[in-house]
Tab-separated table of C-alpha atoms in Angstrom:
chain	number	residue	atom	x	y	z
L	1	MET	CA	96.831	75.623	64.128
L	2	THR	CA	98.846	78.419	65.705
L	3	GLU	CA	102.129	77.122	64.287
L	4	PHE	CA	102.947	79.568	61.533
L	5	GLY	CA	106.382	80.191	60.100
L	6	THR	CA	108.025	83.368	58.878
L	7	SER	CA	107.086	84.892	55.541
L	8	ARG	CA	107.131	88.163	53.680
L	9	SER	CA	104.004	87.448	51.633
L	10	GLY	CA	100.418	88.398	52.194
L	11	THR	CA	97.820	85.919	53.379
L	12	ASN	CA	94.041	85.655	53.363
L	13	ASP	CA	94.103	83.270	56.323
L	14	ILE	CA	92.786	85.054	59.384
L	15	TRP	CA	94.697	82.861	61.802
L	16	GLU	CA	98.010	83.371	60.018
L	17	ALA	CA	97.379	87.123	59.939
L	18	ILE	CA	96.605	87.252	63.665
L	19	TYR	CA	99.488	85.013	64.734
L	20	THR	CA	102.190	86.561	62.533
L	21	GLN	CA	101.299	90.259	62.852
L	22	ARG	CA	104.683	91.382	64.061
L	23	ALA	CA	105.406	95.052	64.664
L	24	VAL	CA	107.365	96.101	61.568
L	25	ARG	CA	109.982	98.826	62.038
L	26	TYR	CA	112.217	98.351	58.956
L	27	TRP	CA	110.999	99.151	55.459
L	28	GLU	CA	111.752	98.624	51.819
L	29	GLU	CA	112.233	101.732	49.700
L	30	ARG	CA	109.047	101.177	47.772
L	31	GLU	CA	105.811	103.107	47.445
L	32	VAL	CA	102.540	101.575	48.586
L	33	PRO	CA	99.917	101.724	45.795
L	34	GLN	CA	97.164	104.130	46.785
L	35	GLU	CA	94.490	101.479	46.267
L	36	LEU	CA	96.062	99.351	49.012
L	37	LEU	CA	95.903	102.291	51.411
L	38	TRP	CA	92.214	102.706	50.548
L	39	ARG	CA	91.694	98.996	51.174
L	40	ILE	CA	93.216	98.971	54.635
L	41	VAL	CA	91.290	102.082	55.686
L	42	ASP	CA	88.100	100.581	54.265
L	43	ALA	CA	88.689	97.434	56.321
L	44	ALA	CA	89.285	99.641	59.371
L	45	THR	CA	85.918	101.321	58.976
L	46	HIS	CA	84.087	98.005	59.210
L	47	ALA	CA	85.054	97.554	62.856
L	48	PRO	CA	82.572	97.798	65.713
L	49	ASN	CA	82.159	101.314	67.091
L	50	GLY	CA	79.776	102.967	69.533
L	51	SER	CA	76.230	103.107	68.107
L	52	ASN	CA	77.829	102.867	64.641
L	53	ARG	CA	78.368	106.625	64.656
L	54	GLN	CA	81.764	106.265	62.943
L	55	LEU	CA	83.281	109.347	64.524
L	56	TRP	CA	86.642	108.354	63.081
L	57	ARG	CA	88.622	110.188	60.460
L	58	TRP	CA	91.649	108.576	58.798
L	59	LEU	CA	94.506	110.876	57.880
L	60	VAL	CA	96.752	109.226	55.308
L	61	LEU	CA	100.062	110.971	54.990
L	62	THR	CA	102.332	110.344	52.017
L	63	ASP	CA	103.729	113.860	51.404
L	64	PRO	CA	107.514	113.603	51.938
L	65	ALA	CA	107.973	117.145	53.290
L	66	LYS	CA	105.264	116.747	55.923
L	67	ARG	CA	106.501	113.300	56.863
L	68	GLY	CA	110.003	114.723	57.151
L	69	ARG	CA	108.970	117.445	59.598
L	70	ILE	CA	106.983	114.946	61.652
L	71	ALA	CA	109.962	112.591	61.676
L	72	ALA	CA	112.239	115.416	62.845
L	73	ALA	CA	109.923	116.064	65.799
L	74	VAL	CA	109.814	112.367	66.688
L	75	ARG	CA	113.627	112.096	66.475
L	76	GLU	CA	114.004	115.086	68.770
L	77	ARG	CA	111.415	114.126	71.364
L	78	VAL	CA	111.101	110.347	71.561
L	79	GLN	CA	113.791	108.146	73.067
L	80	ILE	CA	113.680	104.729	74.645
L	81	PRO	CA	114.771	105.391	78.265
L	82	ALA	CA	118.349	104.199	78.880
L	83	LYS	CA	117.251	102.485	82.077
L	84	TRP	CA	114.772	100.319	80.131
L	85	ILE	CA	117.568	99.151	77.863
L	86	ALA	CA	119.865	98.540	80.832
L	87	GLY	CA	117.093	96.672	82.611
L	88	ALA	CA	116.477	94.374	79.667
L	89	ARG	CA	120.217	93.796	79.248
L	90	ASP	CA	120.668	92.973	82.938
L	91	ALA	CA	117.765	90.547	82.757
L	92	GLY	CA	119.215	88.892	79.642
L	93	ASP	CA	115.926	89.582	77.869
L	94	SER	CA	117.086	89.507	74.260
L	95	SER	CA	113.644	89.766	72.716
L	96	ARG	CA	112.936	92.930	74.703
L	97	LEU	CA	116.345	94.365	73.741
L	98	LEU	CA	115.534	93.664	70.097
L	99	MET	CA	112.195	95.483	70.470
L	100	TYR	CA	113.861	98.516	72.067
L	101	ARG	CA	116.539	98.616	69.365
L	102	GLY	CA	113.882	98.433	66.660
L	103	SER	CA	111.821	101.126	68.371
L	104	GLN	CA	114.790	103.477	68.621
L	105	HIS	CA	115.563	102.901	64.933
L	106	LEU	CA	111.935	103.703	64.129
L	107	PHE	CA	111.915	106.885	66.235
L	108	ASP	CA	115.168	108.010	64.585
L	109	ARG	CA	113.800	107.485	61.052
L	110	PHE	CA	110.070	107.888	61.328
L	111	ASP	CA	109.726	108.874	57.651
L	112	GLU	CA	111.407	105.732	56.352
L	113	ALA	CA	108.007	104.126	55.765
L	114	PRO	CA	106.293	105.651	52.705
L	115	ALA	CA	103.013	106.331	54.499
L	116	LEU	CA	101.819	107.319	57.949
L	117	ILE	CA	98.221	106.857	59.039
L	118	VAL	CA	96.785	108.969	61.844
L	119	PRO	CA	93.345	107.790	63.000
L	120	CYS	CA	91.414	110.504	64.817
L	121	GLN	CA	88.172	110.672	66.727
L	122	HIS	CA	86.094	113.685	65.752
L	123	GLN	CA	83.533	115.307	68.043
L	124	PHE	CA	83.470	112.296	70.312
L	125	ALA	CA	80.424	112.110	72.536
L	126	SER	CA	79.066	109.265	74.601
L	127	ALA	CA	75.705	108.506	76.156
L	128	THR	CA	77.636	107.614	79.307
L	129	GLY	CA	79.190	111.043	79.636
L	130	ALA	CA	82.658	109.578	79.001
L	131	THR	CA	85.096	112.175	77.682
L	132	ALA	CA	87.149	111.976	74.490
L	133	ASP	CA	90.198	111.245	76.646
L	134	SER	CA	88.809	108.215	78.467
L	135	LEU	CA	89.565	104.505	78.244
L	136	VAL	CA	86.070	103.800	76.973
L	137	ALA	CA	86.485	106.265	74.076
L	138	GLY	CA	89.159	103.890	72.814
L	139	ALA	CA	86.496	101.213	72.220
L	140	SER	CA	85.343	103.155	69.155
L	141	ILE	CA	88.733	103.543	67.472
L	142	TYR	CA	91.365	100.948	68.389
L	143	GLY	CA	89.371	97.979	67.103
L	144	ALA	CA	89.343	99.757	63.749
L	145	VAL	CA	93.086	100.325	64.042
L	146	GLN	CA	93.532	96.590	64.525
L	147	ASN	CA	91.401	95.877	61.439
L	148	LEU	CA	93.679	98.242	59.521
L	149	GLN	CA	96.808	96.479	60.752
L	150	LEU	CA	95.415	92.994	60.060
L	151	ALA	CA	94.277	94.027	56.574
L	152	ALA	CA	97.767	95.411	55.942
L	153	ARG	CA	99.286	92.118	57.116
L	154	ALA	CA	96.924	90.278	54.761
L	155	LEU	CA	98.180	92.401	51.865
L	156	GLY	CA	101.850	91.877	52.773
L	157	LEU	CA	102.204	95.389	54.218
L	158	GLY	CA	103.942	96.021	57.525
L	159	THR	CA	102.653	98.356	60.230
L	160	VAL	CA	103.506	99.272	63.781
L	161	LEU	CA	101.112	100.808	66.295
L	162	THR	CA	102.714	103.840	67.901
L	163	THR	CA	101.210	106.423	70.200
L	164	ALA	CA	103.701	109.074	69.076
L	165	GLN	CA	100.867	111.638	69.108
L	166	VAL	CA	101.387	111.837	72.865
L	167	TRP	CA	104.769	113.506	72.262
L	168	ILE	CA	104.221	115.284	68.942
L	169	GLY	CA	100.516	116.109	69.052
L	170	ASP	CA	101.219	119.817	68.488
L	171	VAL	CA	103.292	119.092	65.368
L	172	LEU	CA	100.625	116.755	63.978
L	173	ARG	CA	97.944	119.376	64.563
L	174	SER	CA	99.890	122.135	62.822
L	175	GLU	CA	101.229	120.021	59.924
L	176	LEU	CA	97.886	118.355	59.224
L	177	GLY	CA	95.427	121.008	60.370
L	178	ILE	CA	93.788	118.730	62.926
L	179	PRO	CA	91.087	120.769	64.707
L	180	GLU	CA	90.674	121.029	68.474
L	181	ASP	CA	87.544	118.866	68.448
L	182	ALA	CA	89.487	115.926	66.974
L	183	GLN	CA	91.859	113.620	68.891
L	184	PRO	CA	94.643	111.674	67.182
L	185	ALA	CA	94.628	108.146	68.619
L	186	ALA	CA	97.797	106.717	67.021
L	187	VAL	CA	100.465	107.253	64.374
L	188	ILE	CA	100.950	104.152	62.222
L	189	PRO	CA	103.797	103.789	59.697
L	190	VAL	CA	102.824	101.599	56.732
L	191	GLY	CA	105.055	100.107	54.043
L	192	TYR	CA	106.554	96.993	52.551
L	193	PRO	CA	108.539	95.303	55.311
L	194	ALA	CA	112.292	94.752	55.062
L	195	VAL	CA	111.846	91.971	57.624
L	196	ASP	CA	109.690	88.860	57.714
L	197	PHE	CA	106.328	88.527	59.345
L	198	GLY	CA	106.357	85.774	61.888
L	199	PRO	CA	105.143	84.385	65.186
L	200	THR	CA	104.851	86.833	68.076
L	201	ARG	CA	105.823	86.008	71.660
L	202	ARG	CA	103.191	86.150	74.327
L	203	LYS	CA	102.617	84.863	77.841
L	204	PRO	CA	100.785	81.524	77.946
L	205	VAL	CA	97.072	82.209	77.617
L	206	GLU	CA	96.380	80.298	80.856
L	207	GLU	CA	98.355	82.936	82.747
L	208	VAL	CA	96.167	85.856	81.664
L	209	THR	CA	92.757	84.142	81.603
L	210	PHE	CA	90.482	83.871	84.635
L	211	TRP	CA	87.346	81.730	84.821
L	212	ASN	CA	84.311	83.111	86.648
L	213	GLY	CA	86.421	85.121	89.096
L	214	TRP	CA	89.582	87.187	89.327
L	215	GLY	CA	92.676	85.023	89.842
L	216	VAL	CA	90.913	81.732	89.087
L	217	HIS	CA	93.018	79.940	86.479
L	218	GLY	CA	91.795	77.145	84.266
L	219	THR	CA	93.569	74.371	82.422
L	220	ARG	CA	93.386	74.217	78.685
L	221	LYS	CA	92.947	70.619	77.654
L	222	PRO	CA	94.778	69.531	74.515
L	223	SER	CA	92.228	69.295	71.719
L	224	GLY	CA	91.836	65.830	70.233
S	1	MET	CA	86.235	91.600	47.111
S	2	THR	CA	84.082	93.216	49.735
S	3	GLU	CA	80.876	91.638	48.403
S	4	PHE	CA	80.068	88.963	50.938
S	5	GLY	CA	76.661	87.454	51.548
S	6	THR	CA	74.976	86.350	54.741
S	7	SER	CA	75.972	83.129	56.446
S	8	ARG	CA	75.875	81.434	59.804
S	9	SER	CA	79.070	79.444	59.296
S	10	GLY	CA	82.615	80.159	60.319
S	11	THR	CA	85.264	81.301	57.852
S	12	ASN	CA	89.034	81.375	57.698
S	13	ASP	CA	88.971	84.227	55.170
S	14	ILE	CA	90.138	87.414	56.826
S	15	TRP	CA	88.200	89.667	54.458
S	16	GLU	CA	84.957	87.805	54.955
S	17	ALA	CA	85.462	87.928	58.739
S	18	ILE	CA	86.129	91.681	58.696
S	19	TYR	CA	83.281	92.545	56.328
S	20	THR	CA	80.605	90.340	57.912
S	21	GLN	CA	81.376	90.864	61.612
S	22	ARG	CA	77.915	92.020	62.574
S	23	ALA	CA	77.056	92.789	66.183
S	24	VAL	CA	75.182	89.684	67.338
S	25	ARG	CA	72.466	90.207	69.955
S	26	TYR	CA	70.343	87.046	69.577
S	27	TRP	CA	71.629	83.632	70.576
S	28	GLU	CA	70.994	79.955	70.207
S	29	GLU	CA	70.508	77.972	73.401
S	30	ARG	CA	73.752	76.110	73.039
S	31	GLU	CA	76.936	75.991	75.088
S	32	VAL	CA	80.220	77.154	73.579
S	33	PRO	CA	82.904	74.453	73.951
S	34	GLN	CA	85.555	75.649	76.401
S	35	GLU	CA	88.317	75.084	73.852
S	36	LEU	CA	86.733	77.677	71.543
S	37	LEU	CA	86.731	80.215	74.366
S	38	TRP	CA	90.429	79.494	74.914
S	39	ARG	CA	91.051	79.941	71.207
S	40	ILE	CA	89.435	83.358	70.957
S	41	VAL	CA	91.231	84.611	74.065
S	42	ASP	CA	94.501	83.221	72.735
S	43	ALA	CA	93.948	85.100	69.462
S	44	ALA	CA	93.193	88.234	71.481
S	45	THR	CA	96.512	88.023	73.299
S	46	HIS	CA	98.436	88.154	70.013
S	47	ALA	CA	97.371	91.736	69.346
S	48	PRO	CA	99.774	94.661	69.525
S	49	ASN	CA	100.041	96.230	72.973
S	50	GLY	CA	102.283	98.820	74.575
S	51	SER	CA	105.866	97.521	74.879
S	52	ASN	CA	104.382	94.007	74.771
S	53	ARG	CA	103.745	94.193	78.506
S	54	GLN	CA	100.414	92.352	78.147
S	55	LEU	CA	98.759	94.040	81.091
S	56	TRP	CA	95.468	92.457	80.077
S	57	ARG	CA	93.497	89.869	81.989
S	58	TRP	CA	90.584	88.042	80.377
S	59	LEU	CA	87.701	87.144	82.649
S	60	VAL	CA	85.576	84.428	81.064
S	61	LEU	CA	82.223	84.099	82.730
S	62	THR	CA	80.078	81.029	82.183
S	63	ASP	CA	78.584	80.556	85.673
S	64	PRO	CA	74.793	80.955	85.281
S	65	ALA	CA	74.178	82.451	88.744
S	66	LYS	CA	76.816	85.146	88.284
S	67	ARG	CA	75.667	85.889	84.749
S	68	GLY	CA	72.106	86.134	86.053
S	69	ARG	CA	73.002	88.727	88.690
S	70	ILE	CA	74.994	90.731	86.148
S	71	ALA	CA	72.083	90.548	83.706
S	72	ALA	CA	69.696	91.784	86.402
S	73	ALA	CA	71.899	94.836	86.962
S	74	VAL	CA	72.103	95.548	83.224
S	75	ARG	CA	68.310	95.207	82.862
S	76	GLU	CA	67.773	97.613	85.729
S	77	ARG	CA	70.315	100.240	84.707
S	78	VAL	CA	70.747	100.260	80.936
S	79	GLN	CA	68.083	101.572	78.587
S	80	ILE	CA	68.235	102.986	75.116
S	81	PRO	CA	67.027	106.602	75.571
S	82	ALA	CA	63.471	107.050	74.246
S	83	LYS	CA	64.545	110.188	72.396
S	84	TRP	CA	67.145	108.214	70.410
S	85	ILE	CA	64.456	105.796	69.280
S	86	ALA	CA	62.083	108.660	68.459
S	87	GLY	CA	64.866	110.438	66.570
S	88	ALA	CA	65.641	107.388	64.457
S	89	ARG	CA	61.929	106.826	63.791
S	90	ASP	CA	61.392	110.472	62.774
S	91	ALA	CA	64.400	110.246	60.451
S	92	GLY	CA	63.078	107.033	58.917
S	93	ASP	CA	66.389	105.377	59.788
S	94	SER	CA	65.301	101.742	59.843
S	95	SER	CA	68.805	100.314	60.276
S	96	ARG	CA	69.341	102.480	63.362
S	97	LEU	CA	65.932	101.489	64.734
S	98	LEU	CA	66.869	97.832	64.236
S	99	MET	CA	70.125	98.396	66.122
S	100	TYR	CA	68.327	100.082	69.032
S	101	ARG	CA	65.720	97.320	69.175
S	102	GLY	CA	68.485	94.708	69.207
S	103	SER	CA	70.398	96.583	71.882
S	104	GLN	CA	67.353	96.860	74.116
S	105	HIS	CA	66.698	93.135	73.706
S	106	LEU	CA	70.315	92.494	74.649
S	107	PHE	CA	70.180	94.744	77.727
S	108	ASP	CA	66.944	93.056	78.840
S	109	ARG	CA	68.415	89.546	78.526
S	110	PHE	CA	72.125	89.962	79.019
S	111	ASP	CA	72.532	86.351	80.211
S	112	GLU	CA	71.006	84.850	77.088
S	113	ALA	CA	74.473	84.298	75.611
S	114	PRO	CA	76.206	81.367	77.333
S	115	ALA	CA	79.417	83.285	78.035
S	116	LEU	CA	80.496	86.814	78.885
S	117	ILE	CA	84.064	87.987	78.465
S	118	VAL	CA	85.353	90.930	80.464
S	119	PRO	CA	88.787	92.141	79.321
S	120	CYS	CA	90.585	94.151	82.002
S	121	GLN	CA	93.768	96.157	82.156
S	122	HIS	CA	95.786	95.402	85.269
S	123	GLN	CA	98.224	97.843	86.856
S	124	PHE	CA	98.304	99.970	83.725
S	125	ALA	CA	101.292	102.282	83.530
S	126	SER	CA	102.675	104.231	80.621
S	127	ALA	CA	106.014	105.875	79.869
S	128	THR	CA	104.002	108.893	78.755
S	129	GLY	CA	102.343	109.346	82.131
S	130	ALA	CA	98.945	108.529	80.611
S	131	THR	CA	96.478	107.273	83.198
S	132	ALA	CA	94.521	104.022	83.110
S	133	ASP	CA	91.430	106.027	82.173
S	134	SER	CA	92.866	107.741	79.087
S	135	LEU	CA	92.220	107.302	75.382
S	136	VAL	CA	95.767	106.113	74.828
S	137	ALA	CA	95.360	103.340	77.427
S	138	GLY	CA	92.801	101.872	75.043
S	139	ALA	CA	95.560	101.228	72.478
S	140	SER	CA	96.740	98.311	74.621
S	141	ILE	CA	93.396	96.539	74.990
S	142	TYR	CA	90.813	97.247	72.272
S	143	GLY	CA	92.932	95.870	69.431
S	144	ALA	CA	93.011	92.618	71.384
S	145	VAL	CA	89.249	92.822	71.836
S	146	GLN	CA	88.893	93.098	68.054
S	147	ASN	CA	91.141	90.052	67.574
S	148	LEU	CA	88.856	88.183	69.962
S	149	GLN	CA	85.735	89.213	68.054
S	150	LEU	CA	87.249	88.393	64.650
S	151	ALA	CA	88.461	85.013	65.891
S	152	ALA	CA	84.955	84.343	67.205
S	153	ARG	CA	83.496	85.297	63.808
S	154	ALA	CA	85.985	82.933	62.156
S	155	LEU	CA	84.744	80.116	64.397
S	156	GLY	CA	81.080	80.870	63.723
S	157	LEU	CA	80.568	82.487	67.142
S	158	GLY	CA	78.728	85.759	67.563
S	159	THR	CA	79.865	88.612	69.799
S	160	VAL	CA	78.895	92.179	70.502
S	161	LEU	CA	81.149	94.831	71.975
S	162	THR	CA	79.419	96.532	74.878
S	163	THR	CA	80.776	99.004	77.377
S	164	ALA	CA	78.238	97.941	80.001
S	165	GLN	CA	80.992	98.203	82.638
S	166	VAL	CA	80.354	101.946	82.634
S	167	TRP	CA	76.937	101.329	84.226
S	168	ILE	CA	77.540	98.106	86.192
S	169	GLY	CA	81.212	98.374	87.115
S	170	ASP	CA	80.411	97.989	90.826
S	171	VAL	CA	78.460	94.764	90.204
S	172	LEU	CA	81.229	93.336	88.008
S	173	ARG	CA	83.799	94.132	90.673
S	174	SER	CA	81.830	92.479	93.457
S	175	GLU	CA	80.639	89.444	91.459
S	176	LEU	CA	84.056	88.754	89.931
S	177	GLY	CA	86.407	90.126	92.602
S	178	ILE	CA	88.047	92.600	90.230
S	179	PRO	CA	90.615	94.568	92.279
S	180	GLU	CA	90.913	98.342	92.344
S	181	ASP	CA	94.099	98.319	90.265
S	182	ALA	CA	92.291	96.645	87.348
S	183	GLN	CA	89.931	98.369	84.887
S	184	PRO	CA	87.258	96.471	82.966
S	185	ALA	CA	87.342	97.727	79.360
S	186	ALA	CA	84.273	95.962	77.926
S	187	VAL	CA	81.668	93.259	78.519
S	188	ILE	CA	81.333	90.940	75.532
S	189	PRO	CA	78.575	88.318	75.224
S	190	VAL	CA	79.691	85.274	73.203
S	191	GLY	CA	77.591	82.463	71.788
S	192	TYR	CA	76.228	80.774	68.708
S	193	PRO	CA	74.209	83.374	66.819
S	194	ALA	CA	70.478	82.977	66.168
S	195	VAL	CA	70.930	85.421	63.273
S	196	ASP	CA	73.178	85.409	60.224
S	197	PHE	CA	76.508	87.122	59.897
S	198	GLY	CA	76.473	89.535	57.012
S	199	PRO	CA	77.638	92.797	55.503
S	200	THR	CA	77.782	95.807	57.822
S	201	ARG	CA	76.725	99.309	56.775
S	202	ARG	CA	79.269	102.072	56.858
S	203	LYS	CA	79.791	105.525	55.393
S	204	PRO	CA	81.728	105.511	52.117
S	205	VAL	CA	85.438	105.338	52.930
S	206	GLU	CA	86.075	108.501	50.871
S	207	GLU	CA	83.967	110.442	53.351
S	208	VAL	CA	86.102	109.576	56.383
S	209	THR	CA	89.567	109.540	54.784
S	210	PHE	CA	91.752	112.620	54.424
S	211	TRP	CA	94.959	112.807	52.362
S	212	ASN	CA	97.897	114.776	53.748
S	213	GLY	CA	95.660	117.267	55.559
S	214	TRP	CA	92.417	117.508	57.518
S	215	GLY	CA	89.373	117.828	55.236
S	216	VAL	CA	91.266	116.934	52.051
S	217	HIS	CA	89.278	114.195	50.344
S	218	GLY	CA	90.649	111.879	47.695
S	219	THR	CA	89.008	109.855	44.978
S	220	ARG	CA	89.297	106.110	45.012
S	221	LYS	CA	89.868	104.905	41.505
S	222	PRO	CA	88.154	101.668	40.528
S	223	SER	CA	90.798	98.937	40.508
S	224	GLY	CA	91.314	97.276	37.143
């Protein structure tokens, strides 16, 4: 059931989409049809969100000049720390090394993907008094981001969730005219992948699941 | 493509799952097999998360006594504000009224669903210096929450994303032994729905999508 292989095609199977949604950081030189960008944003907007107020706005960025200036800012400001790379190398953690190498490639060529999507929250307010920069504010945007990424996977499009806005928020605001009462929540490259989708590595679920109390592990019985 | 009807069955179709993932607030009196709870948590853990550190922990709560004490706290502390209900009534917004009525029912009987899932972030740290209570911290947990809810929908299980931890965090911590260095991000009832899944209402995607600059709307052309 969770044994999926590698593939570069789309899929309508929800389990395949979930289990093979790799972070894509290498892209084909190929435009994404505008209708597919509409479709992934439309899927995003069907996610749960607080009181269904839909305070999200989806900035879709295809303009090469704007993407180029954003990419220049990312290249200048975002590096994988050398000590992380050394740490992974010392630990012999090849999958982590591969992730860091891919991330550095992405940060060096952030306009290689033909589209960037910047989801924002606009005029966020909460009955709880939570601010726009709180964990709980994320409940009304990142589920939609995951819908967008799964829908992209379903259509054979690659994405990677970055929080590059933390480093280049000023550049995003000036290039895209994002007002002060809006908060970018992510910057997501989208394009046709130059790599295969495929199974992702995670800790065993038993290790991160507790039953009826913190630290209480359960045993998953093999299903018959 | 996005025209799905109502149904109470599961589905492996990703589009149907996304477009019919209603918030479920009414439940059948029927246990959820433990294996299905494992499956939805397992799907959750395959979501993107910062540097794949998987700082999440998934508390699955089936114990009736604990659920009862949590439900008592929710009943005591969480109410839909009367002015919201009056506002929706004055505006003739029947779908909002229905949502508020459902939410109040849920808050009054929070242990009606046979399981509660409390996703937590544990020892959150970020290369950006973002704190555990920041918007960006949500990028590493709420996508996983959406995987969990979509996987539940696929299996014919209903869920609803609540942020009840904002009001009853102290009770969750004492009932479940959640340590100080962990942050509950949501409280999600799970069970077999006593209502149908079905299409969700959203603003037109053109209204919330901007192209290459804030406030710049595009026109979605009908696909051929």
